[in-house]
Amino acid sequence: FRTILNKEDDTNYHELKKLFFRILVLPENDESYLDREERNLFFIFLMNYCNIWMLKDEQKYKKEILDLNKMMFEYDSYSAEGEYLNVSLYRNMIHLSNSQKDHEFLNDLLEKYINYLHPDYRNDMKHLGYAVLEFSGKQFDKSLEHLSKIKDYSIQLVKTDIKNLQLKIYYELSCYEQGFSLISSYKSYLSSTKEIDEVFINAYKDFADVCYELLKIKSGKGIESLRKLKQRIQEEIHPGFRPWLLEKAAELDSKFNR
């Protein structure tokens, strides 16, 4: 409880983590041994704590969460006994490993740990992961091809993942009409859906708005101040979208202000 309550000092977190990892290596006949479900819950608790601390030091705690993700598999703690790996957690691992440029772990997710998911999710999540990986390698057509093979949109965040990545691909390939059309339909969807948390809806709308301005500038249809746009990205855009948007704004700045 001290770990949760102390929002100014993460010392308790690191002490708790040390204690947890001492317990993890205990034999099954030890009275302090944790079963798989207990280990899984403890890992999730640690990751949730890191999510809170990302507001203070995003990069440090993203790496910390990624390390915890890897240890969940190492210590056979990715789910309760007899249960599958949570698909939302798996989806988060894809994006986190990619943002941290840990493509070795991303490949492990797609080729090895994919089998820990329920069979109904494996095909679509594999294509999502490869779409993310191909985009990272600037293989935009291949990324788009993987997205087209995703069939089940029952996971709402995967549905928005697809649209967010499609929008970036259309920008990179200078597919202006497709980009503008997607933004229009995407914002309409976000305004009507009741299945996504408002915090995410606002983040996605802001992302789409900035993409619209970037597309206008790149296509020669807009004269938006890039200085103001970069300031908006820094101040208003969700950190997960910020690096790519700043990179695209900087490219346009270099192109038009030589």
PDB file of N, CA and C in Angstrom, residues 153-237:
ATOM      1  N   TYR A 153     -13.031  -7.292 -35.844  1.00  0.00           N
ATOM      2  CA  TYR A 153     -12.875  -5.985 -35.204  1.00  0.00           C
ATOM      3  C   TYR A 153     -13.553  -5.939 -33.833  1.00  0.00           C
ATOM      4  N   SER A 154     -13.698  -7.096 -33.197  1.00  0.00           N
ATOM      5  CA  SER A 154     -14.410  -7.140 -31.915  1.00  0.00           C
ATOM      6  C   SER A 154     -13.625  -6.451 -30.802  1.00  0.00           C
ATOM      7  N   ILE A 155     -12.307  -6.340 -30.961  1.00  0.00           N
ATOM      8  CA  ILE A 155     -11.489  -5.626 -29.969  1.00  0.00           C
ATOM      9  C   ILE A 155     -11.418  -4.169 -30.412  1.00  0.00           C
ATOM     10  N   GLN A 156     -12.064  -3.291 -29.677  1.00  0.00           N
ATOM     11  CA  GLN A 156     -12.237  -1.916 -30.134  1.00  0.00           C
ATOM     12  C   GLN A 156     -10.905  -1.194 -30.342  1.00  0.00           C
ATOM     13  N   LEU A 157      -9.941  -1.414 -29.461  1.00  0.00           N
ATOM     14  CA  LEU A 157      -8.664  -0.717 -29.614  1.00  0.00           C
ATOM     15  C   LEU A 157      -7.898  -1.214 -30.843  1.00  0.00           C
ATOM     16  N   VAL A 158      -8.135  -2.450 -31.245  1.00  0.00           N
ATOM     17  CA  VAL A 158      -7.510  -2.937 -32.483  1.00  0.00           C
ATOM     18  C   VAL A 158      -8.137  -2.237 -33.685  1.00  0.00           C
ATOM     19  N   LYS A 159      -9.430  -2.002 -33.627  1.00  0.00           N
ATOM     20  CA  LYS A 159     -10.109  -1.281 -34.709  1.00  0.00           C
ATOM     21  C   LYS A 159      -9.500   0.104 -34.893  1.00  0.00           C
ATOM     22  N   THR A 160      -9.251   0.811 -33.791  1.00  0.00           N
ATOM     23  CA  THR A 160      -8.644   2.136 -33.898  1.00  0.00           C
ATOM     24  C   THR A 160      -7.158   2.036 -34.242  1.00  0.00           C
ATOM     25  N   ASP A 161      -6.495   0.963 -33.789  1.00  0.00           N
ATOM     26  CA  ASP A 161      -5.098   0.743 -34.194  1.00  0.00           C
ATOM     27  C   ASP A 161      -4.997   0.692 -35.711  1.00  0.00           C
ATOM     28  N   ILE A 162      -5.923  -0.035 -36.329  1.00  0.00           N
ATOM     29  CA  ILE A 162      -5.922  -0.192 -37.781  1.00  0.00           C
ATOM     30  C   ILE A 162      -6.085   1.172 -38.460  1.00  0.00           C
ATOM     31  N   LYS A 163      -7.039   1.948 -38.004  1.00  0.00           N
ATOM     32  CA  LYS A 163      -7.302   3.250 -38.620  1.00  0.00           C
ATOM     33  C   LYS A 163      -6.127   4.206 -38.407  1.00  0.00           C
ATOM     34  N   ASN A 164      -5.536   4.191 -37.213  1.00  0.00           N
ATOM     35  CA  ASN A 164      -4.396   5.073 -36.954  1.00  0.00           C
ATOM     36  C   ASN A 164      -3.212   4.721 -37.846  1.00  0.00           C
ATOM     37  N   LEU A 165      -2.960   3.428 -38.002  1.00  0.00           N
ATOM     38  CA  LEU A 165      -1.836   3.001 -38.830  1.00  0.00           C
ATOM     39  C   LEU A 165      -2.128   3.240 -40.310  1.00  0.00           C
ATOM     40  N   GLN A 166      -3.365   2.985 -40.736  1.00  0.00           N
ATOM     41  CA  GLN A 166      -3.736   3.274 -42.123  1.00  0.00           C
ATOM     42  C   GLN A 166      -3.505   4.749 -42.448  1.00  0.00           C
ATOM     43  N   LEU A 167      -3.875   5.603 -41.537  1.00  0.00           N
ATOM     44  CA  LEU A 167      -3.733   7.036 -41.761  1.00  0.00           C
ATOM     45  C   LEU A 167      -2.265   7.421 -41.926  1.00  0.00           C
ATOM     46  N   LYS A 168      -1.399   6.828 -41.118  1.00  0.00           N
ATOM     47  CA  LYS A 168       0.032   7.111 -41.247  1.00  0.00           C
ATOM     48  C   LYS A 168       0.584   6.566 -42.568  1.00  0.00           C
ATOM     49  N   ILE A 169       0.098   5.394 -42.969  1.00  0.00           N
ATOM     50  CA  ILE A 169       0.546   4.807 -44.231  1.00  0.00           C
ATOM     51  C   ILE A 169       0.121   5.686 -45.409  1.00  0.00           C
ATOM     52  N   TYR A 170      -1.130   6.136 -45.415  1.00  0.00           N
ATOM     53  CA  TYR A 170      -1.608   6.999 -46.499  1.00  0.00           C
ATOM     54  C   TYR A 170      -0.778   8.278 -46.574  1.00  0.00           C
ATOM     55  N   TYR A 171      -0.404   8.801 -45.412  1.00  0.00           N
ATOM     56  CA  TYR A 171       0.443   9.993 -45.407  1.00  0.00           C
ATOM     57  C   TYR A 171       1.801   9.683 -46.036  1.00  0.00           C
ATOM     58  N   GLU A 172       2.411   8.599 -45.591  1.00  0.00           N
ATOM     59  CA  GLU A 172       3.748   8.255 -46.084  1.00  0.00           C
ATOM     60  C   GLU A 172       3.742   7.990 -47.591  1.00  0.00           C
ATOM     61  N   LEU A 173       2.670   7.399 -48.100  1.00  0.00           N
ATOM     62  CA  LEU A 173       2.582   7.070 -49.525  1.00  0.00           C
ATOM     63  C   LEU A 173       1.981   8.208 -50.356  1.00  0.00           C
ATOM     64  N   SER A 174       1.720   9.343 -49.694  1.00  0.00           N
ATOM     65  CA  SER A 174       1.110  10.507 -50.369  1.00  0.00           C
ATOM     66  C   SER A 174      -0.224  10.159 -51.014  1.00  0.00           C
ATOM     67  N   CYS A 175      -0.987   9.306 -50.359  1.00  0.00           N
ATOM     68  CA  CYS A 175      -2.337   8.964 -50.831  1.00  0.00           C
ATOM     69  C   CYS A 175      -3.315   9.963 -50.210  1.00  0.00           C
ATOM     70  N   TYR A 176      -3.344  11.145 -50.774  1.00  0.00           N
ATOM     71  CA  TYR A 176      -4.048  12.256 -50.140  1.00  0.00           C
ATOM     72  C   TYR A 176      -5.553  12.035 -50.048  1.00  0.00           C
ATOM     73  N   GLU A 177      -6.184  11.652 -51.145  1.00  0.00           N
ATOM     74  CA  GLU A 177      -7.634  11.484 -51.132  1.00  0.00           C
ATOM     75  C   GLU A 177      -8.057  10.390 -50.156  1.00  0.00           C
ATOM     76  N   GLN A 178      -7.299   9.274 -50.158  1.00  0.00           N
ATOM     77  CA  GLN A 178      -7.614   8.199 -49.214  1.00  0.00           C
ATOM     78  C   GLN A 178      -7.440   8.683 -47.781  1.00  0.00           C
ATOM     79  N   GLY A 179      -6.399   9.501 -47.558  1.00  0.00           N
ATOM     80  CA  GLY A 179      -6.150  10.024 -46.226  1.00  0.00           C
ATOM     81  C   GLY A 179      -7.260  10.945 -45.748  1.00  0.00           C
ATOM     82  N   PHE A 180      -7.665  11.883 -46.601  1.00  0.00           N
ATOM     83  CA  PHE A 180      -8.732  12.810 -46.225  1.00  0.00           C
ATOM     84  C   PHE A 180     -10.053  12.062 -46.003  1.00  0.00           C
ATOM     85  N   SER A 181     -10.318  11.079 -46.847  1.00  0.00           N
ATOM     86  CA  SER A 181     -11.548  10.300 -46.705  1.00  0.00           C
ATOM     87  C   SER A 181     -11.550   9.513 -45.399  1.00  0.00           C
ATOM     88  N   LEU A 182     -10.406   8.903 -45.075  1.00  0.00           N
ATOM     89  CA  LEU A 182     -10.309   8.128 -43.841  1.00  0.00           C
ATOM     90  C   LEU A 182     -10.501   9.022 -42.621  1.00  0.00           C
ATOM     91  N   ILE A 183      -9.906  10.207 -42.629  1.00  0.00           N
ATOM     92  CA  ILE A 183     -10.053  11.127 -41.505  1.00  0.00           C
ATOM     93  C   ILE A 183     -11.524  11.467 -41.282  1.00  0.00           C
ATOM     94  N   SER A 184     -12.239  11.730 -42.365  1.00  0.00           N
ATOM     95  CA  SER A 184     -13.659  12.075 -42.259  1.00  0.00           C
ATOM     96  C   SER A 184     -14.471  10.934 -41.650  1.00  0.00           C
ATOM     97  N   SER A 185     -14.287   9.719 -42.160  1.00  0.00           N
ATOM     98  CA  SER A 185     -15.049   8.570 -41.650  1.00  0.00           C
ATOM     99  C   SER A 185     -14.607   8.201 -40.230  1.00  0.00           C
ATOM    100  N   TYR A 186     -13.323   8.361 -39.949  1.00  0.00           N
ATOM    101  CA  TYR A 186     -12.776   8.031 -38.628  1.00  0.00           C
ATOM    102  C   TYR A 186     -13.358   8.951 -37.561  1.00  0.00           C
ATOM    103  N   LYS A 187     -13.376  10.251 -37.843  1.00  0.00           N
ATOM    104  CA  LYS A 187     -13.896  11.202 -36.863  1.00  0.00           C
ATOM    105  C   LYS A 187     -15.395  11.005 -36.654  1.00  0.00           C
ATOM    106  N   SER A 188     -16.087  10.622 -37.712  1.00  0.00           N
ATOM    107  CA  SER A 188     -17.518  10.324 -37.575  1.00  0.00           C
ATOM    108  C   SER A 188     -17.727   9.118 -36.668  1.00  0.00           C
ATOM    109  N   TYR A 189     -16.891   8.095 -36.873  1.00  0.00           N
ATOM    110  CA  TYR A 189     -16.970   6.904 -36.024  1.00  0.00           C
ATOM    111  C   TYR A 189     -16.673   7.252 -34.565  1.00  0.00           C
ATOM    112  N   LEU A 190     -15.633   8.050 -34.337  1.00  0.00           N
ATOM    113  CA  LEU A 190     -15.252   8.404 -32.969  1.00  0.00           C
ATOM    114  C   LEU A 190     -16.337   9.227 -32.279  1.00  0.00           C
ATOM    115  N   SER A 191     -17.060  10.012 -33.040  1.00  0.00           N
ATOM    116  CA  SER A 191     -18.120  10.848 -32.464  1.00  0.00           C
ATOM    117  C   SER A 191     -19.356  10.038 -32.083  1.00  0.00           C
ATOM    118  N   SER A 192     -19.524   8.872 -32.693  1.00  0.00           N
ATOM    119  CA  SER A 192     -20.740   8.092 -32.457  1.00  0.00           C
ATOM    120  C   SER A 192     -20.530   6.877 -31.558  1.00  0.00           C
ATOM    121  N   THR A 193     -19.287   6.368 -31.479  1.00  0.00           N
ATOM    122  CA  THR A 193     -19.070   5.141 -30.722  1.00  0.00           C
ATOM    123  C   THR A 193     -19.251   5.351 -29.223  1.00  0.00           C
ATOM    124  N   LYS A 194     -19.799   4.339 -28.577  1.00  0.00           N
ATOM    125  CA  LYS A 194     -19.974   4.340 -27.122  1.00  0.00           C
ATOM    126  C   LYS A 194     -19.080   3.287 -26.465  1.00  0.00           C
ATOM    127  N   GLU A 195     -18.225   2.667 -27.250  1.00  0.00           N
ATOM    128  CA  GLU A 195     -17.463   1.513 -26.772  1.00  0.00           C
ATOM    129  C   GLU A 195     -16.017   1.840 -26.430  1.00  0.00           C
ATOM    130  N   ILE A 196     -15.623   3.095 -26.598  1.00  0.00           N
ATOM    131  CA  ILE A 196     -14.246   3.501 -26.326  1.00  0.00           C
ATOM    132  C   ILE A 196     -14.259   4.602 -25.271  1.00  0.00           C
ATOM    133  N   ASP A 197     -13.318   4.521 -24.348  1.00  0.00           N
ATOM    134  CA  ASP A 197     -13.202   5.526 -23.299  1.00  0.00           C
ATOM    135  C   ASP A 197     -12.977   6.909 -23.903  1.00  0.00           C
ATOM    136  N   GLU A 198     -13.581   7.913 -23.296  1.00  0.00           N
ATOM    137  CA  GLU A 198     -13.505   9.278 -23.820  1.00  0.00           C
ATOM    138  C   GLU A 198     -12.067   9.791 -23.914  1.00  0.00           C
ATOM    139  N   VAL A 199     -11.217   9.359 -23.011  1.00  0.00           N
ATOM    140  CA  VAL A 199      -9.808   9.781 -23.047  1.00  0.00           C
ATOM    141  C   VAL A 199      -9.165   9.337 -24.365  1.00  0.00           C
ATOM    142  N   PHE A 200      -9.431   8.097 -24.774  1.00  0.00           N
ATOM    143  CA  PHE A 200      -8.889   7.593 -26.034  1.00  0.00           C
ATOM    144  C   PHE A 200      -9.527   8.293 -27.226  1.00  0.00           C
ATOM    145  N   ILE A 201     -10.837   8.509 -27.152  1.00  0.00           N
ATOM    146  CA  ILE A 201     -11.533   9.181 -28.251  1.00  0.00           C
ATOM    147  C   ILE A 201     -10.918  10.554 -28.516  1.00  0.00           C
ATOM    148  N   ASN A 202     -10.687  11.307 -27.466  1.00  0.00           N
ATOM    149  CA  ASN A 202     -10.100  12.638 -27.624  1.00  0.00           C
ATOM    150  C   ASN A 202      -8.691  12.571 -28.188  1.00  0.00           C
ATOM    151  N   ALA A 203      -7.911  11.569 -27.740  1.00  0.00           N
ATOM    152  CA  ALA A 203      -6.545  11.407 -28.253  1.00  0.00           C
ATOM    153  C   ALA A 203      -6.554  11.071 -29.739  1.00  0.00           C
ATOM    154  N   TYR A 204      -7.471  10.202 -30.150  1.00  0.00           N
ATOM    155  CA  TYR A 204      -7.556   9.812 -31.559  1.00  0.00           C
ATOM    156  C   TYR A 204      -8.053  10.969 -32.424  1.00  0.00           C
ATOM    157  N   LYS A 205      -9.004  11.736 -31.904  1.00  0.00           N
ATOM    158  CA  LYS A 205      -9.494  12.895 -32.660  1.00  0.00           C
ATOM    159  C   LYS A 205      -8.375  13.921 -32.858  1.00  0.00           C
ATOM    160  N   ASP A 206      -7.613  14.163 -31.811  1.00  0.00           N
ATOM    161  CA  ASP A 206      -6.493  15.116 -31.914  1.00  0.00           C
ATOM    162  C   ASP A 206      -5.467  14.631 -32.936  1.00  0.00           C
ATOM    163  N   PHE A 207      -5.184  13.326 -32.905  1.00  0.00           N
ATOM    164  CA  PHE A 207      -4.248  12.746 -33.865  1.00  0.00           C
ATOM    165  C   PHE A 207      -4.758  12.942 -35.290  1.00  0.00           C
ATOM    166  N   ALA A 208      -6.034  12.659 -35.515  1.00  0.00           N
ATOM    167  CA  ALA A 208      -6.619  12.800 -36.850  1.00  0.00           C
ATOM    168  C   ALA A 208      -6.592  14.257 -37.304  1.00  0.00           C
ATOM    169  N   ASP A 209      -6.854  15.181 -36.380  1.00  0.00           N
ATOM    170  CA  ASP A 209      -6.841  16.610 -36.721  1.00  0.00           C
ATOM    171  C   ASP A 209      -5.459  17.058 -37.195  1.00  0.00           C
ATOM    172  N   VAL A 210      -4.419  16.629 -36.484  1.00  0.00           N
ATOM    173  CA  VAL A 210      -3.061  17.020 -36.860  1.00  0.00           C
ATOM    174  C   VAL A 210      -2.665  16.349 -38.175  1.00  0.00           C
ATOM    175  N   CYS A 211      -3.060  15.095 -38.363  1.00  0.00           N
ATOM    176  CA  CYS A 211      -2.789  14.428 -39.643  1.00  0.00           C
ATOM    177  C   CYS A 211      -3.450  15.185 -40.791  1.00  0.00           C
ATOM    178  N   TYR A 212      -4.630  15.691 -40.556  1.00  0.00           N
ATOM    179  CA  TYR A 212      -5.336  16.470 -41.581  1.00  0.00           C
ATOM    180  C   TYR A 212      -4.519  17.695 -41.969  1.00  0.00           C
ATOM    181  N   GLU A 213      -4.003  18.405 -40.979  1.00  0.00           N
ATOM    182  CA  GLU A 213      -3.208  19.602 -41.263  1.00  0.00           C
ATOM    183  C   GLU A 213      -1.907  19.239 -41.987  1.00  0.00           C
ATOM    184  N   LEU A 214      -1.272  18.154 -41.564  1.00  0.00           N
ATOM    185  CA  LEU A 214      -0.037  17.720 -42.226  1.00  0.00           C
ATOM    186  C   LEU A 214      -0.302  17.299 -43.678  1.00  0.00           C
ATOM    187  N   LEU A 215      -1.406  16.584 -43.894  1.00  0.00           N
ATOM    188  CA  LEU A 215      -1.769  16.180 -45.249  1.00  0.00           C
ATOM    189  C   LEU A 215      -2.038  17.389 -46.144  1.00  0.00           C
ATOM    190  N   LYS A 216      -2.707  18.384 -45.585  1.00  0.00           N
ATOM    191  CA  LYS A 216      -2.980  19.590 -46.367  1.00  0.00           C
ATOM    192  C   LYS A 216      -1.685  20.272 -46.782  1.00  0.00           C
ATOM    193  N   ILE A 217      -0.756  20.386 -45.853  1.00  0.00           N
ATOM    194  CA  ILE A 217       0.518  21.048 -46.155  1.00  0.00           C
ATOM    195  C   ILE A 217       1.301  20.230 -47.181  1.00  0.00           C
ATOM    196  N   LYS A 218       1.392  18.924 -46.964  1.00  0.00           N
ATOM    197  CA  LYS A 218       2.171  18.068 -47.855  1.00  0.00           C
ATOM    198  C   LYS A 218       1.586  18.061 -49.267  1.00  0.00           C
ATOM    199  N   SER A 219       0.261  18.119 -49.379  1.00  0.00           N
ATOM    200  CA  SER A 219      -0.392  18.075 -50.680  1.00  0.00           C
ATOM    201  C   SER A 219      -0.467  19.442 -51.353  1.00  0.00           C
ATOM    202  N   GLY A 220      -0.007  20.477 -50.637  1.00  0.00           N
ATOM    203  CA  GLY A 220      -0.021  21.822 -51.208  1.00  0.00           C
ATOM    204  C   GLY A 220      -1.335  22.534 -51.061  1.00  0.00           C
ATOM    205  N   LYS A 221      -2.239  21.994 -50.223  1.00  0.00           N
ATOM    206  CA  LYS A 221      -3.556  22.609 -50.064  1.00  0.00           C
ATOM    207  C   LYS A 221      -3.674  23.447 -48.802  1.00  0.00           C
ATOM    208  N   GLY A 222      -2.630  23.487 -48.004  1.00  0.00           N
ATOM    209  CA  GLY A 222      -2.726  24.208 -46.733  1.00  0.00           C
ATOM    210  C   GLY A 222      -1.526  25.074 -46.476  1.00  0.00           C
ATOM    211  N   ILE A 223      -1.711  26.081 -45.645  1.00  0.00           N
ATOM    212  CA  ILE A 223      -0.619  26.995 -45.281  1.00  0.00           C
ATOM    213  C   ILE A 223      -0.496  27.109 -43.766  1.00  0.00           C
ATOM    214  N   GLU A 224      -0.918  26.048 -43.089  1.00  0.00           N
ATOM    215  CA  GLU A 224      -0.839  26.023 -41.631  1.00  0.00           C
ATOM    216  C   GLU A 224       0.589  26.302 -41.168  1.00  0.00           C
ATOM    217  N   SER A 225       0.713  27.147 -40.152  1.00  0.00           N
ATOM    218  CA  SER A 225       2.029  27.443 -39.596  1.00  0.00           C
ATOM    219  C   SER A 225       2.611  26.187 -38.974  1.00  0.00           C
ATOM    220  N   LEU A 226       3.742  25.753 -39.498  1.00  0.00           N
ATOM    221  CA  LEU A 226       4.366  24.548 -38.952  1.00  0.00           C
ATOM    222  C   LEU A 226       4.874  24.778 -37.539  1.00  0.00           C
ATOM    223  N   ARG A 227       5.274  25.992 -37.253  1.00  0.00           N
ATOM    224  CA  ARG A 227       5.736  26.293 -35.893  1.00  0.00           C
ATOM    225  C   ARG A 227       4.596  26.107 -34.895  1.00  0.00           C
ATOM    226  N   LYS A 228       3.427  26.618 -35.234  1.00  0.00           N
ATOM    227  CA  LYS A 228       2.274  26.470 -34.351  1.00  0.00           C
ATOM    228  C   LYS A 228       1.822  25.010 -34.280  1.00  0.00           C
ATOM    229  N   LEU A 229       1.912  24.319 -35.419  1.00  0.00           N
ATOM    230  CA  LEU A 229       1.502  22.929 -35.449  1.00  0.00           C
ATOM    231  C   LEU A 229       2.419  22.073 -34.590  1.00  0.00           C
ATOM    232  N   LYS A 230       3.723  22.317 -34.661  1.00  0.00           N
ATOM    233  CA  LYS A 230       4.667  21.564 -33.827  1.00  0.00           C
ATOM    234  C   LYS A 230       4.440  21.862 -32.344  1.00  0.00           C
ATOM    235  N   GLN A 231       4.099  23.107 -32.039  1.00  0.00           N
ATOM    236  CA  GLN A 231       3.806  23.462 -30.651  1.00  0.00           C
ATOM    237  C   GLN A 231       2.563  22.722 -30.159  1.00  0.00           C
ATOM    238  N   ARG A 232       1.561  22.629 -31.028  1.00  0.00           N
ATOM    239  CA  ARG A 232       0.349  21.889 -30.657  1.00  0.00           C
ATOM    240  C   ARG A 232       0.659  20.418 -30.418  1.00  0.00           C
ATOM    241  N   ILE A 233       1.480  19.840 -31.281  1.00  0.00           N
ATOM    242  CA  ILE A 233       1.855  18.435 -31.115  1.00  0.00           C
ATOM    243  C   ILE A 233       2.547  18.223 -29.771  1.00  0.00           C
ATOM    244  N   GLN A 234       3.447  19.112 -29.428  1.00  0.00           N
ATOM    245  CA  GLN A 234       4.191  18.997 -28.169  1.00  0.00           C
ATOM    246  C   GLN A 234       3.279  19.130 -26.958  1.00  0.00           C
ATOM    247  N   GLU A 235       2.294  20.000 -27.047  1.00  0.00           N
ATOM    248  CA  GLU A 235       1.493  20.352 -25.873  1.00  0.00           C
ATOM    249  C   GLU A 235       0.187  19.577 -25.752  1.00  0.00           C
ATOM    250  N   GLU A 236      -0.391  19.142 -26.876  1.00  0.00           N
ATOM    251  CA  GLU A 236      -1.748  18.610 -26.826  1.00  0.00           C
ATOM    252  C   GLU A 236      -1.878  17.151 -27.240  1.00  0.00           C
ATOM    253  N   ILE A 237      -0.905  16.636 -27.977  1.00  0.00           N
ATOM    254  CA  ILE A 237      -1.048  15.303 -28.557  1.00  0.00           C
ATOM    255  C   ILE A 237      -0.553  14.221 -27.604  1.00  0.00           C
TER     256      ILE A 237
END
